[in-house]
Every structure is written in structure tokens, then in C-alpha cells.
Short mmCIF file of C-alpha atoms and ligand atoms in Angstrom, two decimals:
data_model
loop_
_atom_site.label_atom_id
_atom_site.label_comp_id
_atom_site.label_asym_id
_atom_site.label_seq_id
_atom_site.Cartn_x
_atom_site.Cartn_y
_atom_site.Cartn_z
CA MET A 1 7.02 -7.32 -21.94
CA LYS A 2 4.30 -9.61 -20.69
CA VAL A 3 3.70 -8.73 -17.04
CA LEU A 4 1.52 -10.09 -14.24
CA VAL A 5 -0.03 -7.76 -11.67
CA ALA A 6 -1.19 -9.84 -8.71
CA GLY A 7 -3.85 -7.92 -6.80
CA GLY A 8 -4.76 -5.90 -9.91
CA GLY A 9 -8.29 -5.32 -8.58
CA GLY A 10 -6.88 -3.50 -5.57
CA PHE A 11 -5.89 0.11 -5.04
CA ILE A 12 -2.19 0.11 -5.96
CA GLY A 13 -2.58 -2.81 -8.39
CA GLY A 14 -5.31 -1.01 -10.37
CA HIS A 15 -3.15 2.09 -10.84
CA LEU A 16 -0.12 -0.05 -11.73
CA VAL A 17 -2.03 -1.97 -14.41
CA LYS A 18 -3.06 1.32 -16.03
CA SER A 19 0.47 2.68 -15.97
CA LEU A 20 2.00 -0.51 -17.39
CA LEU A 21 -0.59 -0.58 -20.17
CA ASP A 22 0.21 3.07 -20.94
CA ASP A 23 3.88 2.07 -21.20
CA GLY A 24 2.92 -0.47 -23.87
CA HIS A 25 3.21 -3.70 -21.89
CA ASP A 26 1.01 -6.74 -22.26
CA VAL A 27 -0.66 -7.00 -18.84
CA ARG A 28 -2.37 -9.88 -17.04
CA SER A 29 -4.20 -8.68 -13.95
CA VAL A 30 -5.33 -11.22 -11.35
CA ASP A 31 -7.40 -10.69 -8.22
CA GLN A 32 -9.64 -12.90 -6.12
CA LYS A 33 -12.48 -10.36 -5.87
CA PRO A 34 -15.41 -10.47 -8.32
CA PHE A 35 -14.99 -7.83 -11.07
CA ASP A 36 -17.73 -5.65 -9.57
CA ASP A 37 -15.48 -5.11 -6.55
CA TRP A 38 -12.30 -4.23 -8.49
CA TYR A 39 -11.44 -0.54 -8.08
CA GLN A 40 -10.45 -0.37 -11.75
CA VAL A 41 -11.00 -2.84 -14.58
CA HIS A 42 -8.86 -1.98 -17.61
CA ASP A 43 -10.25 -3.63 -20.71
CA ALA A 44 -6.89 -3.62 -22.47
CA ALA A 45 -5.52 -6.03 -19.87
CA GLU A 46 -6.24 -9.75 -19.56
CA ASN A 47 -8.35 -9.67 -16.39
CA VAL A 48 -8.70 -12.83 -14.33
CA VAL A 49 -10.57 -13.60 -11.12
CA ALA A 50 -8.56 -16.22 -9.23
CA ASP A 51 -7.33 -16.97 -5.72
CA LEU A 52 -3.53 -16.74 -5.62
CA GLN A 53 -3.22 -18.56 -2.29
CA TYR A 54 -3.01 -21.75 -4.31
CA LEU A 55 0.01 -23.02 -6.21
CA GLU A 56 -2.04 -24.23 -9.21
CA THR A 57 -3.61 -20.79 -9.65
CA CYS A 58 -0.19 -19.14 -9.39
CA MET A 59 1.22 -21.56 -11.99
CA ASP A 60 -1.52 -20.47 -14.43
CA ALA A 61 -1.10 -16.78 -13.56
CA THR A 62 2.68 -16.76 -14.15
CA LYS A 63 2.63 -18.82 -17.36
CA ASP A 64 4.47 -16.99 -20.21
CA ILE A 65 5.13 -14.00 -17.94
CA ASP A 66 8.39 -11.97 -17.99
CA ARG A 67 7.82 -9.91 -14.87
CA VAL A 68 5.63 -10.38 -11.80
CA PHE A 69 4.40 -7.53 -9.60
CA ASN A 70 2.96 -8.95 -6.38
CA LEU A 71 0.53 -6.44 -4.89
CA ALA A 72 -1.92 -9.05 -3.59
CA ALA A 73 -2.44 -9.25 0.17
CA ASP A 74 -5.20 -9.35 2.75
CA MET A 75 -4.75 -5.92 4.27
CA GLY A 76 -6.28 -2.70 5.50
CA GLY A 77 -5.69 0.25 7.82
CA MET A 78 -4.79 0.03 11.52
CA GLY A 79 -8.32 -1.00 12.51
CA PHE A 80 -8.07 -4.03 10.22
CA ILE A 81 -4.50 -5.17 10.81
CA GLU A 82 -4.67 -4.89 14.61
CA ASN A 83 -7.77 -7.11 14.69
CA ASN A 84 -7.00 -9.61 11.89
CA LYS A 85 -3.45 -10.79 12.50
CA ALA A 86 -3.99 -14.37 11.31
CA LEU A 87 -5.66 -13.22 8.08
CA CYS A 88 -2.76 -10.83 7.43
CA MET A 89 -0.24 -13.61 8.01
CA LEU A 90 -2.05 -15.92 5.58
CA SER A 91 -0.92 -13.62 2.76
CA VAL A 92 2.33 -15.56 3.09
CA LEU A 93 0.64 -18.22 0.94
CA ILE A 94 0.30 -15.77 -1.95
CA ASN A 95 3.94 -14.73 -1.98
CA THR A 96 5.21 -18.27 -1.38
CA HIS A 97 3.24 -19.76 -4.25
CA LEU A 98 3.89 -16.85 -6.58
CA LEU A 99 7.64 -17.14 -5.96
CA GLU A 100 7.53 -20.90 -6.47
CA SER A 101 5.57 -20.61 -9.71
CA ALA A 102 7.69 -17.68 -10.96
CA ARG A 103 10.75 -19.84 -10.50
CA ALA A 104 9.15 -22.85 -12.19
CA ASN A 105 7.87 -20.79 -15.13
CA GLY A 106 11.16 -18.96 -15.73
CA VAL A 107 9.97 -15.45 -14.79
CA SER A 108 12.86 -13.00 -15.20
CA ARG A 109 12.08 -10.53 -12.41
CA TYR A 110 9.76 -10.42 -9.39
CA PHE A 111 8.50 -7.44 -7.37
CA TYR A 112 7.24 -7.74 -3.81
CA SER A 113 5.29 -5.01 -1.98
CA SER A 114 6.50 -4.89 1.58
CA SER A 115 5.66 -2.25 4.14
CA ALA A 116 6.96 0.21 6.73
CA CYS A 117 5.25 -2.15 9.20
CA VAL A 118 8.44 -4.27 9.10
CA TYR A 119 10.21 -1.67 11.23
CA ALA A 120 10.83 -2.26 14.92
CA ALA A 121 8.09 -0.73 17.06
CA ASP A 122 10.56 0.59 19.66
CA LYS A 123 11.93 2.98 17.02
CA GLN A 124 8.47 4.50 16.56
CA THR A 125 7.47 5.58 20.06
CA ASP A 126 7.93 9.35 19.63
CA PRO A 127 5.76 11.59 17.41
CA ASN A 128 8.91 13.65 16.70
CA VAL A 129 10.30 10.70 14.79
CA THR A 130 13.72 9.96 13.52
CA ALA A 131 12.87 8.72 10.03
CA LEU A 132 13.13 4.97 9.50
CA ALA A 133 16.12 3.79 7.51
CA GLU A 134 16.30 0.37 5.87
CA ALA A 135 18.79 -1.00 8.43
CA ASP A 136 16.26 -0.33 11.23
CA ALA A 137 14.29 -3.48 10.29
CA TYR A 138 16.78 -5.61 12.26
CA PRO A 139 16.95 -6.76 15.03
CA ALA A 140 13.40 -7.66 14.09
CA MET A 141 10.37 -6.55 16.09
CA PRO A 142 7.84 -5.62 13.39
CA GLU A 143 4.13 -4.87 13.64
CA ASP A 144 2.51 -8.03 15.01
CA GLY A 145 0.84 -10.21 12.35
CA TYR A 146 0.95 -8.05 9.19
CA GLY A 147 4.54 -6.82 9.72
CA TRP A 148 5.93 -10.26 10.49
CA GLU A 149 4.44 -11.66 7.30
CA LYS A 150 6.00 -8.81 5.30
CA LEU A 151 9.44 -9.31 6.85
CA PHE A 152 9.31 -13.07 6.31
CA SER A 153 8.19 -12.67 2.69
CA GLU A 154 10.95 -10.08 2.02
CA ARG A 155 13.42 -12.60 3.35
CA MET A 156 12.02 -15.34 1.15
CA CYS A 157 12.51 -13.10 -1.91
CA ARG A 158 16.14 -12.63 -0.90
CA HIS A 159 16.74 -16.36 -0.61
CA PHE A 160 14.96 -17.16 -3.88
CA THR A 161 17.51 -14.81 -5.46
CA GLU A 162 20.50 -16.24 -3.61
CA ASP A 163 19.58 -19.93 -3.91
CA PHE A 164 17.60 -20.10 -7.17
CA GLY A 165 18.76 -17.05 -9.13
CA LEU A 166 15.26 -15.51 -9.40
CA GLU A 167 15.80 -11.73 -9.55
CA THR A 168 13.67 -9.98 -6.93
CA ARG A 169 12.97 -6.36 -6.02
CA VAL A 170 11.39 -5.34 -2.71
CA ALA A 171 9.81 -1.99 -1.79
CA ARG A 172 8.79 -1.01 1.72
CA PHE A 173 5.81 1.26 1.06
CA HIS A 174 4.97 3.95 3.60
CA ASN A 175 1.19 4.74 3.65
CA VAL A 176 -0.02 5.10 0.09
CA TYR A 177 -3.17 7.12 -0.66
CA GLY A 178 -5.17 8.48 -3.57
CA PRO A 179 -8.37 8.00 -5.59
CA GLU A 180 -9.76 4.58 -6.61
CA GLY A 181 -9.02 2.87 -3.31
CA THR A 182 -10.71 1.74 -0.10
CA TRP A 183 -12.63 4.65 1.46
CA THR A 184 -15.25 2.88 3.60
CA GLY A 185 -16.04 -0.51 5.16
CA GLY A 186 -13.33 -0.79 7.84
CA ARG A 187 -10.20 -1.44 5.74
CA GLU A 188 -9.61 2.18 4.72
CA LYS A 189 -6.47 3.98 5.85
CA ALA A 190 -6.22 7.42 7.44
CA PRO A 191 -6.25 9.70 4.33
CA ALA A 192 -9.40 8.07 2.93
CA ALA A 193 -11.05 7.76 6.36
CA VAL A 194 -10.39 11.44 7.14
CA SER A 195 -11.72 12.47 3.72
CA ARG A 196 -14.88 10.37 4.18
CA LYS A 197 -15.61 11.67 7.69
CA ILE A 198 -15.20 15.29 6.58
CA ALA A 199 -17.33 14.75 3.47
CA GLU A 200 -20.06 13.13 5.61
CA ALA A 201 -19.84 15.96 8.16
CA LYS A 202 -20.29 18.52 5.42
CA ILE A 203 -23.40 16.76 4.11
CA SER A 204 -24.98 16.09 7.52
CA GLY A 205 -24.09 19.44 9.10
CA ASP A 206 -22.81 17.63 12.21
CA HIS A 207 -19.20 18.82 12.41
CA VAL A 208 -18.19 16.82 15.51
CA ILE A 209 -15.74 14.22 14.20
CA GLY A 210 -14.39 11.12 15.95
CA VAL A 211 -10.58 10.87 15.79
CA TRP A 212 -8.66 7.70 16.70
CA GLY A 213 -6.20 8.45 19.52
CA ASP A 214 -5.12 11.94 20.62
CA GLY A 215 -4.35 12.86 17.00
CA LEU A 216 -0.76 13.80 17.88
CA GLN A 217 0.53 10.60 16.27
CA THR A 218 2.49 11.42 13.12
CA ARG A 219 2.80 9.77 9.71
CA SER A 220 3.99 10.43 6.19
CA PHE A 221 1.67 9.69 3.26
CA MET A 222 2.69 8.99 -0.35
CA TYR A 223 0.44 9.89 -3.25
CA ILE A 224 -0.33 6.96 -5.55
CA ASP A 225 1.39 8.46 -8.64
CA ASP A 226 4.69 8.62 -6.73
CA CYS A 227 4.20 5.03 -5.58
CA ILE A 228 3.74 3.74 -9.14
CA GLU A 229 6.71 5.75 -10.40
CA GLY A 230 8.87 4.34 -7.58
CA VAL A 231 7.80 0.74 -8.25
CA LYS A 232 8.66 1.02 -11.95
CA ARG A 233 12.01 2.71 -11.25
CA LEU A 234 12.93 0.04 -8.69
CA MET A 235 11.87 -2.79 -10.98
CA ASP A 236 14.04 -1.41 -13.80
CA SER A 237 17.04 -0.89 -11.49
CA ASP A 238 19.67 -3.31 -10.27
CA VAL A 239 18.85 -2.62 -6.61
CA THR A 240 18.42 -6.02 -4.97
CA ILE A 241 17.96 -4.97 -1.31
CA PRO A 242 14.63 -3.83 0.20
CA ILE A 243 14.23 -0.04 -0.03
CA ASN A 244 11.77 2.50 1.35
CA ILE A 245 9.33 3.99 -1.12
CA GLY A 246 7.61 6.67 0.90
CA SER A 247 7.14 10.37 1.36
CA ALA A 248 9.35 12.20 3.86
CA GLU A 249 6.69 14.88 4.52
CA LEU A 250 5.54 14.34 8.11
CA ILE A 251 2.13 15.40 9.47
CA SER A 252 0.12 14.75 12.64
CA ILE A 253 -3.32 13.19 12.30
CA ASN A 254 -4.87 16.34 13.84
CA ASP A 255 -3.23 18.49 11.15
CA LEU A 256 -4.43 16.08 8.46
CA TYR A 257 -8.03 16.58 9.66
CA ASP A 258 -7.54 20.36 9.63
CA MET A 259 -6.10 20.27 6.10
CA VAL A 260 -9.08 18.34 4.71
CA ALA A 261 -11.62 20.41 6.67
CA GLU A 262 -10.16 23.46 4.95
CA PHE A 263 -10.65 21.82 1.51
CA ALA A 264 -14.28 21.18 2.47
CA GLY A 265 -14.68 24.72 3.81
CA ILE A 266 -15.98 23.62 7.22
CA GLU A 267 -14.91 24.10 10.85
CA ILE A 268 -14.71 20.81 12.75
CA THR A 269 -14.62 19.77 16.41
CA ARG A 270 -12.45 16.72 17.02
CA GLU A 271 -13.66 14.13 19.52
CA HIS A 272 -10.72 11.89 20.47
CA ASP A 273 -11.27 8.19 21.10
CA LEU A 274 -8.27 7.10 23.16
CA THR A 275 -9.33 3.43 23.07
CA ALA A 276 -9.30 3.16 19.25
CA PRO A 277 -6.38 1.49 17.39
CA GLN A 278 -3.75 4.08 16.51
CA GLY A 279 -0.62 2.10 15.65
CA VAL A 280 2.85 3.44 16.32
CA ARG A 281 3.37 6.94 17.74
CA GLY A 282 5.30 8.34 14.82
CA ARG A 283 6.62 7.10 11.50
CA ASN A 284 8.47 8.72 8.62
CA SER A 285 10.47 7.48 5.65
CA ASP A 286 14.25 8.03 5.56
CA ASN A 287 14.91 8.52 1.84
CA THR A 288 18.71 8.59 1.92
CA LEU A 289 19.05 5.17 0.32
CA ILE A 290 16.45 5.60 -2.45
CA LEU A 291 18.04 8.94 -3.37
CA GLU A 292 21.46 7.36 -3.47
CA LEU A 293 20.39 4.25 -5.42
CA LEU A 294 17.64 5.56 -7.71
CA GLY A 295 18.43 9.30 -7.71
CA TRP A 296 14.73 9.93 -7.06
CA GLU A 297 12.23 10.18 -4.20
CA PRO A 298 8.46 10.73 -3.92
CA ALA A 299 7.82 14.46 -4.25
CA ILE A 300 4.08 15.11 -4.72
CA SER A 301 3.01 17.34 -1.82
CA LEU A 302 0.40 16.22 0.69
CA GLN A 303 -1.65 19.35 -0.11
CA GLU A 304 -1.83 18.41 -3.79
CA GLY A 305 -2.46 14.70 -3.26
CA MET A 306 -4.98 15.11 -0.45
CA ARG A 307 -7.00 17.62 -2.43
CA LYS A 308 -7.40 15.10 -5.28
CA THR A 309 -8.16 12.33 -2.80
CA TYR A 310 -10.74 14.38 -0.90
CA ASP A 311 -12.45 15.37 -4.16
CA TRP A 312 -12.70 11.71 -5.22
CA VAL A 313 -13.88 10.43 -1.80
CA ASN A 314 -16.39 13.29 -1.63
CA GLN A 315 -17.84 12.15 -4.98
CA GLN A 316 -18.16 8.57 -3.64
CA VAL A 317 -19.88 9.79 -0.47
CA LEU A 318 -22.27 11.98 -2.49
CA GLY A 319 -22.98 9.03 -4.81
CA SER A 320 -23.69 6.67 -1.93
CA THR A 321 -25.99 9.10 -0.11
CA GLN A 322 -27.94 9.75 -3.33
CA SER A 323 -28.41 6.02 -3.94
CA VAL A 324 -29.78 5.33 -0.39
P1 NAD B 1 -5.71 -3.51 -1.62
O1 NAD B 1 -6.39 -4.24 -0.51
O2 NAD B 1 -6.46 -2.40 -2.28
O3 NAD B 1 -5.23 -4.52 -2.75
C1 NAD B 1 -4.84 -5.83 -2.49
C2 NAD B 1 -5.58 -6.73 -3.45
O4 NAD B 1 -5.14 -8.08 -3.26
C3 NAD B 1 -7.10 -6.75 -3.20
O5 NAD B 1 -7.79 -6.34 -4.36
C4 NAD B 1 -7.40 -8.19 -2.84
O6 NAD B 1 -8.64 -8.65 -3.33
C5 NAD B 1 -6.23 -8.91 -3.49
N1 NAD B 1 -6.03 -10.22 -2.89
C6 NAD B 1 -6.03 -10.55 -1.57
N2 NAD B 1 -5.88 -11.86 -1.42
C7 NAD B 1 -5.80 -12.39 -2.67
C8 NAD B 1 -5.66 -13.72 -3.16
N3 NAD B 1 -5.59 -14.76 -2.32
N4 NAD B 1 -5.61 -13.90 -4.49
C9 NAD B 1 -5.71 -12.86 -5.35
N5 NAD B 1 -5.85 -11.58 -4.93
C10 NAD B 1 -5.89 -11.35 -3.61
O7 NAD B 1 -4.31 -2.98 -1.03
P2 NAD B 1 -3.26 -1.97 -1.65
O8 NAD B 1 -3.31 -0.75 -0.82
O9 NAD B 1 -3.43 -1.87 -3.11
O10 NAD B 1 -1.90 -2.73 -1.29
C11 NAD B 1 -1.16 -3.47 -2.25
C12 NAD B 1 0.09 -4.05 -1.59
O11 NAD B 1 0.89 -2.99 -1.03
C13 NAD B 1 -0.18 -5.02 -0.44
O12 NAD B 1 0.80 -6.02 -0.42
C14 NAD B 1 -0.01 -4.15 0.79
O13 NAD B 1 0.33 -4.91 1.93
C15 NAD B 1 1.14 -3.25 0.34
N6 NAD B 1 1.19 -1.98 1.08
C16 NAD B 1 0.22 -1.05 0.92
C17 NAD B 1 0.27 0.14 1.62
C18 NAD B 1 -0.79 1.19 1.47
O14 NAD B 1 -0.70 2.22 2.14
N7 NAD B 1 -1.79 1.03 0.63
C19 NAD B 1 1.33 0.36 2.52
C20 NAD B 1 2.30 -0.61 2.67
C21 NAD B 1 2.24 -1.79 1.93
#
């Protein structure tokens, strides 16, 4: 098939392009960033730098395409989404114009990457969470800015299917992590940020590490290989409702620091910043529906995935300190 990966220069998009090429597909990868800033550039793909906020660009990007995977969005970790709500909401232009152009160009199937941030905040106030099931998204009270855009765009996919017959698939990703992603600069998420801080502490010898919040907040984290597998399984399925793609292995942020410190072989002292953004108190993925509908759930352990992620981030940190 001829497939489009929107946001192919990003973290998940870069891994997806590789996997689709390995499966033998003809891949067009589009991202607005200059090639130097793409996490991965796969020469076997048709790589294009273009801004998908605009309808004309989306019309070109979806021309002669069978399947669209929309991974393009202006996003980052908690520090970014809590302070850039308007920018996050502007990603609605990407999904709107990609849907419109997919319809006009006769695309057969469309994937949209939604997020656990669509879930109501009042269901995430306790670190001992009850995992979030798909039905918990309504009545709607998502994460301000980023989460509202995701919920709206999910809904638009549904109505493009109902009203125009465009087949859509929607995944609600729960924290995805792994190599070849954002690890510095303010948009990185917890697994990469923790890995970077520990790697820097190891190099500098200063083992006092700043932690956002009291560290008792809990999350689940999904390794990138599971994410890609889930996206491909969902896209090939006949599941038309939004489903969670996330790990059900819960950990506190304090325990995540301790896990990575052990990989690095150092003892750390955590210094908690209670004024820093920390998001919801606890969040986990309820995988009942994905197991029922796809007969599969993400299974790569946090130990295994974090070790690979720490090793990669550590290499980046070493590389950047050597080049200073
Ligand atoms: P990322 O920031 O690494 O990738 C997104 C890419 O989209 C970037 O390369 C960016 O340049 C590109 N982009 C932004 N605006 C664009 C535009 N106007 N035109 C073309 N390209 C544009 O993020 P990611 O982690 O790979 O996330 C991919 C998708 O998955 C996003 O929709 C994100 O909201 C969603 N998601 C990610 C996670 C996660 O933990 N990584 C969790 C939930 C949902």
C-alpha cells in the first residue's frame, strides 16, 4: 500500500515509518521540521518538509495515498502542554485539513493519534488509580487545551465516518517512550527527562536531582515498539471506536527515578519542586477493551524499555557534553 505518515520526523512517526517500510509499504513521510531536526530520516521513504496546517499542503500529501497515519501535532510533556494551550489546540488545523483532503482524495483508511489526556480530570485525582476505561471520556472534562483538541478531533473522525464514509481508527495513547525522541529542550516527557537528569548527574557527580511534584504521582508508560505494534493492529482491524493503547504497568515518578538511578549505578537525592507542573495525580490504562477487540495489549516491561531508553539518552548526553 501507499501510506502517508504525517509527523514522520517526530518520535512515534519516525518509528512508524521504519516499521511500515519493513513491512514492504510505499511510505510518504511529511513533517514541518527541517530534515536536520527529524529524529529519523529513512531514505527508502519519500520524505517531505511541509506544514500540514494548510489544506493545500494536505491535498498534496494525501494524493495517491491508500492509508493516512496522522501523528503530527504540536505537543510535549506536562511542562509544555500546561503552558502552551493555544498552540496545542491549533493542531486541530492539521487533523481537520488532513481529514478533508483524505476524503477528497479517496483515502481508504485514516488513523488519528489521540491521547489519555481526553479523560476527565476528576477520575485522576488519586495516585492509587482505577485504570481509565474508554467510556470515562464522557461526560467530557479533558486536560485543558491539549486534551480538548484531542477529544474534538476524535469526534471529527467519528463524524467523517458517519457522514462521509471515510473509515477512521482512533488510538488513545498513554505515555509513549523510547529511543529517538525528545530528551531535552522542554518538550520531553518523564521517561526521557528522568533518563537525562540521571545521566547528567552521573557525569557531573552532583547527585541531587530536581523532581517535579512530590513524586508520588503515578503513571503507566508504553515502550515505542508496543505502540507501533498496537497502531498497526488497530489500523488493520475493524474497530471503529477510540481505544486505549497503553501499558497497564503502574509506577510512581519516585520509583521511576530509582529504577533509572540503579541502571546508572548511582545513589540520588531527590529534591521535590512542589510548584512545578505535574499533571493529574494518577493515570493508568484499562486494557479490557483492547484485549477483547484486538486480543492483544502492550507487554514490554518498564524495566526492559527504560533500560534501552536510558542507554540511548545517556549516549545523547555524552555526545552533547563532548561537543561543548
Ligand atoms: P513528536 O512531537 O515527536 O512528533 C510530532 C511531529 O509532528 C513533530 O515532528 C512535529 O514537527 C510534527 N508537526 C507538528 N506540527 C506540524 C505541522 N503543522 N505540519 C507537519 N508536521 C507537524 O510527538 P510524538 O510523541 O511522536 O507524538 C505523535 C502523536 O501522538 C501526537 O499526535 C501526540 O499528541 C500523540 N501522543 C503522543 C504521546 C506520547 O507519549 N508521545 C501520548 C499521547 C498522544
